[in-house]
Short mmCIF file of C-alpha atoms in Angstrom, two decimals:
data_model
loop_
_atom_site.label_atom_id
_atom_site.label_comp_id
_atom_site.label_asym_id
_atom_site.label_seq_id
_atom_site.Cartn_x
_atom_site.Cartn_y
_atom_site.Cartn_z
CA LEU A 1 -127.32 -12.56 99.20
CA VAL A 2 -124.02 -15.73 99.02
CA MET A 3 -121.32 -15.59 96.77
CA VAL A 4 -119.23 -18.56 96.11
CA PHE A 5 -115.66 -18.14 95.34
CA TYR A 6 -113.40 -20.15 93.01
CA GLY A 7 -109.49 -20.10 92.95
CA SER A 8 -106.40 -22.08 91.52
CA ASN A 9 -106.94 -24.61 94.07
CA GLY A 10 -110.67 -25.65 94.10
CA LYS A 11 -113.75 -23.29 95.30
CA SER A 12 -115.32 -22.57 98.68
CA ASN A 13 -118.45 -22.97 100.28
CA PRO A 14 -121.65 -20.87 99.83
CA VAL A 15 -119.94 -17.28 101.83
CA SER A 16 -123.71 -15.50 103.61
CA MET A 17 -123.21 -12.17 103.36
CA GLU A 18 -126.09 -11.84 105.90
CA ASN A 19 -123.39 -11.24 109.31
CA LYS A 20 -120.80 -10.06 107.26
CA VAL A 21 -121.99 -6.43 107.18
CA GLU A 22 -118.81 -4.45 108.06
CA HIS A 23 -120.13 -0.75 106.23
CA GLN A 24 -123.16 0.28 104.82
CA ALA A 25 -123.11 4.15 103.18
CA LYS A 26 -126.63 4.60 100.45
CA ASN A 27 -125.86 2.51 98.14
CA GLN A 28 -123.64 0.41 98.89
CA ILE A 29 -122.21 -2.01 101.12
CA THR A 30 -118.63 -3.60 102.36
CA TYR A 31 -119.09 -7.19 103.66
CA ASP A 32 -116.22 -8.68 105.41
CA VAL A 33 -114.81 -11.99 103.89
CA HIS A 34 -112.82 -14.40 105.04
CA LEU A 35 -112.08 -17.05 103.29
CA PRO A 36 -109.20 -20.63 102.87
CA SER A 37 -106.21 -19.49 102.47
CA ASP A 38 -105.66 -22.95 99.48
CA LEU A 39 -108.12 -21.24 98.00
CA GLY A 40 -105.13 -20.18 95.46
CA MET A 41 -105.29 -16.98 92.98
CA LEU A 42 -109.17 -15.82 92.78
CA TYR A 43 -110.29 -16.81 89.55
CA LYS A 44 -113.96 -16.51 89.17
CA VAL A 45 -117.60 -15.30 91.50
CA ARG A 46 -120.40 -16.54 92.28
CA LEU A 47 -122.91 -13.65 93.39
CA GLY A 48 -126.56 -14.77 93.36
CA LEU A 49 -129.87 -15.74 95.93
CA GLN A 50 -129.89 -18.05 97.82
CA SER A 51 -134.02 -18.68 98.24
CA LEU A 52 -136.35 -16.80 96.00
CA GLU A 53 -139.87 -17.86 97.79
CA ASN A 54 -139.71 -15.39 100.40
CA SER A 55 -138.54 -12.44 98.21
CA ILE A 56 -140.60 -9.26 96.86
CA SER A 57 -138.11 -7.19 95.08
CA GLN A 58 -135.52 -7.54 92.75
CA LEU A 59 -131.86 -7.72 93.78
CA SER A 60 -129.45 -5.24 90.45
CA PRO A 61 -126.20 -5.40 91.70
CA ARG A 62 -123.95 -2.19 90.10
CA HIS A 63 -120.59 -2.60 91.34
CA PHE A 64 -117.84 -4.80 92.53
CA LYS A 65 -115.34 -3.79 93.84
CA MET A 66 -112.98 -6.56 95.39
CA GLN A 67 -110.16 -6.48 98.26
CA ASN A 68 -107.49 -8.62 99.35
CA THR A 69 -106.00 -6.49 102.55
CA SER A 70 -103.04 -8.27 103.01
CA THR A 71 -101.99 -7.73 99.93
CA LEU A 72 -104.12 -4.87 98.98
CA ASP A 73 -104.41 -5.98 95.43
CA THR A 74 -107.39 -4.90 94.19
CA PHE A 75 -110.55 -5.77 91.74
CA SER A 76 -113.05 -3.70 90.95
CA LEU A 77 -116.41 -4.64 87.83
CA THR A 78 -119.45 -2.78 86.40
CA ILE A 79 -122.66 -5.36 87.06
CA ASN A 80 -125.88 -3.56 86.35
CA LYS A 81 -127.31 -7.06 86.46
CA THR A 82 -130.91 -8.76 88.11
CA LEU A 83 -132.01 -11.27 89.53
CA PRO A 84 -134.59 -12.68 88.80
CA LEU A 85 -137.56 -12.38 91.19
CA SER A 86 -139.22 -15.64 89.22
CA LEU A 87 -139.38 -18.65 91.67
CA ASN A 88 -137.39 -20.76 89.74
CA GLY A 89 -135.66 -18.03 87.86
CA ASP A 90 -131.50 -18.56 87.42
CA ARG A 91 -130.69 -16.68 90.63
CA TRP A 92 -127.22 -16.50 89.59
CA ILE A 93 -124.57 -13.90 88.31
CA GLU A 94 -121.08 -15.24 87.28
CA PHE A 95 -117.99 -13.19 86.54
CA PRO A 96 -114.16 -13.58 85.97
CA VAL A 97 -111.23 -11.99 88.57
CA GLU A 98 -108.90 -10.13 86.43
CA TRP A 99 -105.72 -9.64 89.50
CA PRO A 100 -102.41 -7.08 87.96
CA LEU A 101 -100.56 -8.88 85.23
CA LYS A 102 -102.87 -11.95 85.44
CA GLU A 103 -105.37 -12.32 82.86
CA ALA A 104 -109.11 -13.30 82.41
CA LEU A 105 -110.99 -15.83 81.38
CA SER A 106 -114.43 -14.80 79.74
CA VAL A 107 -117.58 -15.04 79.84
CA VAL A 108 -119.81 -18.07 77.92
CA THR A 109 -122.98 -18.05 76.84
CA TYR A 110 -124.21 -21.92 77.06
CA HIS A 111 -126.37 -24.22 74.83
CA LEU A 112 -128.70 -26.15 76.94
CA THR A 113 -130.92 -28.85 74.73
CA VAL A 114 -132.43 -31.20 76.62
CA PHE A 115 -134.45 -33.95 75.05
CA SER A 116 -136.97 -36.00 76.71
CA ARG A 117 -140.51 -37.94 76.31
CA ASN A 118 -142.71 -36.41 79.07
CA ILE A 119 -141.18 -33.09 81.22
CA LEU A 120 -142.94 -30.52 79.50
CA SER A 121 -146.38 -31.55 80.34
CA LYS A 122 -145.08 -31.38 83.91
CA ARG A 123 -142.56 -28.39 83.87
CA ASN A 124 -145.45 -26.56 87.25
CA LEU A 125 -144.74 -29.51 89.05
CA LEU A 126 -141.28 -30.05 88.48
CA ARG A 127 -138.02 -28.78 90.07
CA MET A 128 -135.10 -29.23 86.86
CA ALA A 129 -131.54 -27.82 87.72
CA ALA A 130 -128.33 -29.07 85.87
CA CYS A 131 -124.14 -28.21 86.97
CA ILE A 132 -122.48 -28.52 84.45
CA TYR A 133 -118.73 -29.29 85.18
CA GLY A 134 -115.58 -28.52 82.89
CA THR A 135 -111.90 -27.96 83.87
CA HIS A 136 -112.48 -24.74 85.30
CA GLY A 137 -114.87 -25.37 87.47
CA ASP A 138 -118.73 -25.45 87.09
CA THR A 139 -121.85 -23.80 87.01
CA GLY A 140 -123.79 -24.61 90.39
CA ASP A 141 -127.28 -25.18 90.72
CA ARG A 142 -128.51 -23.76 87.09
CA SER A 143 -132.13 -24.12 87.25
CA LEU A 144 -133.94 -25.29 83.50
CA LEU A 145 -137.39 -24.97 83.70
CA TRP A 146 -137.91 -20.92 83.43
CA SER A 147 -137.22 -19.68 80.51
CA LEU A 148 -137.24 -22.70 77.25
CA GLN A 149 -136.44 -21.22 73.75
CA ASN A 150 -136.99 -23.84 70.67
CA VAL A 151 -139.31 -25.97 72.13
CA GLN A 152 -139.86 -29.09 69.79
CA GLN A 153 -143.29 -31.71 69.95
CA GLY A 154 -143.20 -33.99 68.48
CA GLU A 155 -145.13 -38.12 69.22
CA ASP A 156 -143.30 -39.65 71.37
CA ASN A 157 -140.19 -36.95 71.52
CA GLU A 158 -139.73 -33.80 73.06
CA SER A 159 -136.91 -30.74 73.42
CA PHE A 160 -136.05 -27.71 74.06
CA LEU A 161 -133.53 -25.27 75.11
CA VAL A 162 -132.30 -23.71 78.21
CA THR A 163 -129.42 -20.49 78.07
CA VAL A 164 -125.92 -20.07 80.32
CA ASP A 165 -124.47 -17.63 81.17
CA ALA A 166 -121.28 -19.05 83.26
CA VAL A 167 -117.42 -17.86 83.48
CA GLU A 168 -116.02 -19.78 81.00
CA LEU A 169 -115.36 -23.58 81.95
CA GLY A 170 -113.14 -24.77 79.77
CA GLU A 171 -112.98 -28.61 78.19
CA LEU A 172 -117.16 -29.76 79.76
CA ASP A 173 -116.88 -33.34 81.62
CA LYS A 174 -119.53 -34.43 83.36
CA VAL A 175 -123.19 -32.57 84.71
CA VAL A 176 -125.40 -33.43 87.79
CA LEU A 177 -129.45 -32.98 87.36
CA LEU A 178 -130.95 -31.89 90.68
CA ILE A 179 -134.81 -33.46 89.35
CA SER A 180 -137.83 -33.23 92.02
CA SER A 181 -142.27 -32.90 92.21
CA LYS A 182 -144.82 -31.57 93.93
CA THR A 183 -145.85 -35.09 93.19
CA ASP A 184 -145.79 -38.18 92.57
CA CYS A 185 -143.62 -39.01 88.42
CA LYS A 186 -142.08 -40.49 85.89
CA VAL A 187 -139.53 -38.48 84.81
CA ASP A 188 -137.32 -39.40 81.06
CA ILE A 189 -134.78 -38.20 79.41
CA LYS A 190 -132.74 -39.15 76.73
CA LYS A 191 -129.99 -36.85 76.36
CA LEU A 192 -128.54 -32.73 76.78
CA HIS A 193 -126.40 -31.72 74.21
CA LEU A 194 -124.16 -28.68 75.47
CA LYS A 195 -122.58 -26.27 73.23
CA GLU A 196 -121.08 -22.49 73.44
CA ALA A 197 -124.58 -20.25 71.98
CA VAL A 198 -121.32 -18.79 69.67
CA LYS A 199 -119.61 -21.54 68.10
CA GLU A 200 -121.59 -24.89 66.37
CA HIS A 201 -119.19 -27.47 67.95
CA PRO A 202 -117.70 -29.42 69.92
CA ILE A 203 -121.01 -29.99 70.73
CA TYR A 204 -120.70 -32.52 73.70
CA VAL A 205 -123.47 -35.58 74.35
CA PHE A 206 -124.42 -36.20 77.90
CA GLU A 207 -126.66 -39.78 76.82
CA VAL A 208 -129.13 -40.35 80.08
CA ASN A 209 -132.28 -42.73 78.34
CA GLU A 210 -132.34 -43.18 81.96
CA ALA A 211 -137.15 -43.28 82.96
CA LEU A 212 -137.13 -41.42 86.53
CA SER A 213 -139.43 -42.07 89.33
CA VAL A 214 -139.25 -38.36 91.27
CA ASN A 215 -141.19 -39.16 94.96
CA ALA A 216 -143.48 -36.20 96.03
CA ASN A 217 -142.16 -36.73 99.91
CA LYS A 218 -138.94 -37.78 98.35
CA PRO A 219 -135.22 -35.50 98.33
CA GLU A 220 -134.97 -34.49 94.82
CA ILE A 221 -132.99 -36.82 92.55
CA GLU A 222 -129.58 -36.67 91.55
CA ARG A 223 -127.79 -38.35 89.06
CA GLU A 224 -123.90 -36.94 87.60
CA ILE A 225 -124.38 -37.80 83.97
CA PRO A 226 -120.25 -37.93 82.59
CA VAL A 227 -119.98 -36.68 79.22
CA SER A 228 -120.49 -39.43 75.94
CA PHE A 229 -119.15 -37.74 72.71
CA ILE A 230 -118.29 -35.32 71.70
CA MET A 231 -119.67 -34.55 68.00
CA ARG A 232 -116.95 -31.93 66.23
CA GLY A 233 -116.76 -30.25 63.20
CA ASP A 234 -118.90 -29.49 60.18
CA LYS A 235 -120.84 -32.70 59.46
CA GLN A 236 -122.65 -33.20 63.14
CA LYS A 237 -123.96 -28.96 61.85
CA ASN A 238 -127.86 -28.80 62.30
CA ASP A 239 -127.43 -31.75 65.04
CA ILE A 240 -130.03 -30.26 67.83
CA ASP A 241 -132.29 -28.91 65.88
CA ASN A 242 -133.10 -31.38 63.83
CA ASN A 243 -132.88 -34.09 66.14
CA LEU A 244 -136.81 -34.65 66.67
CA HIS A 245 -137.74 -34.35 63.53
CA LYS A 246 -133.95 -35.44 61.00
CA GLU A 247 -133.28 -38.39 63.67
CA GLY A 248 -130.81 -40.17 60.40
CA SER A 249 -128.82 -36.59 59.81
CA GLN A 250 -127.71 -36.40 63.86
CA THR A 251 -126.32 -39.97 63.36
CA ARG A 252 -124.96 -39.83 60.47
CA ASN A 253 -121.15 -40.42 61.65
CA LEU A 254 -122.65 -43.30 64.33
CA THR A 255 -123.38 -46.51 63.65
CA GLU A 256 -125.75 -48.64 65.80
CA TYR A 257 -125.91 -51.29 67.32
CA ILE A 258 -127.97 -53.87 68.77
CA ILE A 259 -127.07 -55.80 71.37
CA LYS A 260 -129.13 -58.79 73.07
CA VAL A 261 -128.42 -59.16 76.44
CA TYR A 262 -129.38 -63.45 78.34
CA THR A 263 -129.63 -64.21 81.52
CA GLY A 264 -129.34 -67.59 82.67
CA ASP A 265 -131.88 -70.06 83.22
CA GLN A 266 -130.98 -70.60 87.57
CA ARG A 267 -131.81 -69.95 90.52
CA GLY A 268 -131.29 -66.24 91.60
CA ALA A 269 -129.32 -65.56 88.15
CA GLY A 270 -131.27 -62.48 87.57
CA THR A 271 -130.18 -58.94 88.73
CA ASP A 272 -131.63 -55.23 89.47
CA ALA A 273 -128.40 -53.68 90.26
CA ASN A 274 -127.87 -50.74 87.18
CA VAL A 275 -125.54 -52.79 83.73
CA HIS A 276 -123.36 -51.11 81.85
CA ILE A 277 -121.22 -51.34 79.12
CA ILE A 278 -118.93 -50.58 77.04
CA LEU A 279 -118.01 -52.68 73.31
CA PHE A 280 -113.81 -52.84 72.36
CA GLY A 281 -113.06 -53.02 68.37
CA ASN A 282 -109.86 -52.44 66.62
CA GLU A 283 -110.52 -49.18 65.39
CA ASP A 284 -111.95 -47.44 68.00
CA LYS A 285 -113.79 -48.30 71.75
CA SER A 286 -117.35 -47.37 72.80
CA GLU A 287 -118.02 -45.14 75.94
CA VAL A 288 -120.05 -46.74 78.62
CA PHE A 289 -123.74 -47.29 78.02
CA GLN A 290 -126.07 -48.05 80.92
CA LEU A 291 -128.60 -50.73 79.73
CA SER A 292 -131.52 -49.59 81.82
CA GLN A 293 -133.57 -49.69 79.09
CA SER A 294 -135.03 -53.28 77.24
CA LEU A 295 -137.67 -53.40 74.31
CA GLU A 296 -139.34 -56.49 75.93
CA HIS A 297 -139.94 -55.54 79.12
CA GLN A 298 -139.87 -52.63 81.67
CA ASP A 299 -137.72 -54.92 84.44
CA PRO A 300 -134.35 -55.95 83.25
CA PHE A 301 -132.44 -58.96 83.32
CA GLU A 302 -134.91 -61.37 84.78
CA ARG A 303 -134.01 -64.66 84.75
CA GLY A 304 -134.38 -67.01 81.69
CA LYS A 305 -135.18 -63.62 80.14
CA VAL A 306 -133.43 -62.16 76.83
CA ASP A 307 -132.65 -58.23 76.79
CA THR A 308 -132.82 -56.22 74.13
CA PHE A 309 -131.09 -52.64 73.83
CA LYS A 310 -130.04 -50.50 70.69
CA ILE A 311 -127.85 -48.29 70.78
CA LYS A 312 -125.64 -45.37 68.35
CA THR A 313 -121.84 -44.65 68.63
CA LYS A 314 -118.76 -44.31 66.88
CA LYS A 315 -117.48 -46.41 64.55
CA LEU A 316 -115.07 -49.68 66.11
CA GLY A 317 -114.54 -52.01 63.11
CA SER A 318 -114.57 -55.35 63.90
CA LEU A 319 -115.31 -56.04 67.91
CA HIS A 320 -113.19 -58.05 69.93
CA SER A 321 -114.00 -57.65 73.38
CA ILE A 322 -116.71 -56.25 75.81
CA GLU A 323 -116.27 -54.84 79.67
CA ILE A 324 -119.52 -55.86 80.75
CA GLY A 325 -120.82 -55.14 85.00
CA HIS A 326 -123.24 -54.03 87.58
CA ASP A 327 -122.63 -51.07 90.49
CA GLY A 328 -123.91 -53.82 92.78
CA LYS A 329 -127.31 -52.27 93.72
CA GLY A 330 -130.18 -53.56 94.93
CA PHE A 331 -130.53 -56.56 96.52
CA ALA A 332 -129.10 -59.59 96.03
CA SER A 333 -127.82 -57.91 93.21
CA GLY A 334 -125.26 -61.26 92.62
CA TRP A 335 -126.50 -61.79 87.80
CA PHE A 336 -126.00 -65.35 86.49
CA LEU A 337 -125.21 -63.32 82.80
CA GLU A 338 -124.98 -66.38 80.52
CA LYS A 339 -124.15 -64.44 76.54
CA VAL A 340 -124.38 -61.33 74.79
CA GLU A 341 -124.82 -61.08 70.83
CA ILE A 342 -123.94 -57.80 69.65
CA THR A 343 -125.42 -56.34 66.13
CA ASP A 344 -123.38 -54.45 63.98
CA THR A 345 -126.45 -52.97 61.84
CA SER A 346 -123.62 -51.02 59.28
CA ARG A 347 -121.72 -54.65 58.64
CA ASN A 348 -124.37 -56.55 59.45
CA SER A 349 -122.14 -58.78 61.83
CA VAL A 350 -123.39 -60.16 64.51
CA TYR A 351 -120.83 -60.71 67.01
CA CYS A 352 -121.30 -63.25 69.97
CA PHE A 353 -119.02 -63.34 73.81
CA ASN A 354 -120.39 -65.96 75.84
CA CYS A 355 -119.10 -65.57 79.32
CA ASN A 356 -122.12 -68.28 81.04
CA ARG A 357 -120.58 -67.24 84.91
#
């Protein structure tokens, strides 16, 4: 049994209850836990099982009581939930802590929809988890492949819905994906949509657009994905439900830009680093886009080559500048960029940004 405590100044490391039994009676165990004093006012506890691999039974916490031994402030809660036996099941329960004279946060069910190409066919071989971050902390690592709903499969598209119960996170800002596999394979993830189950909006969109090579003998892949944009209001209703079959409905308020990237034709011009771009217009600026899936080449940004990318973002107006760069990863990552041409398909306008360095 493990607990993580969240306070106004941060969270504790996972606290294992293994050696902390102070007193044991029938159906009741008391633990003595020392928390860092700089956690601040506690507002949430996550309770769970560290590993289910050797587990032969379920854990059914009935009641939880916590007392600060110096102030004697006491918090108690009836839980009456059963943590699942399944190896891939969600192993955690979260609950808010309500102190005297302090309002507690509420528990929220989040809907996380994963849009991908080839995960469903490999789900028995994969371990895939997500940790969702917001202004009120994080959810910890939650399994994504144990209880799928709203599964839809097209020829080149698929999507599935996962529910995550957590103390409300406030404004969401990033998702960290953790992926490992029993065999070597490629996992192609397009994007994630995240929203509260009881609300139509806002929908937080996390663009991934990456095919990840998972190696059975290597550590799990960790990808941090910041929020790309937030969909609000009635115009985006039914986007998630209709995404596979009516992709046009989801993008009604978005503009498609075609980006042509010209790598120079000279020695050492190409790069294997990860390239990103931001577009600036007279009405708005785009989020950061990773240029990873070239329409022409599996290995983009090679010497003397042109790579085309398509992105969708809010209307930006007339483009006046771009920011383009890379993360410097890989051997000899320097890159000679000749120019970038961008077509705004809604206006049929073409913009050319010369670099030549």
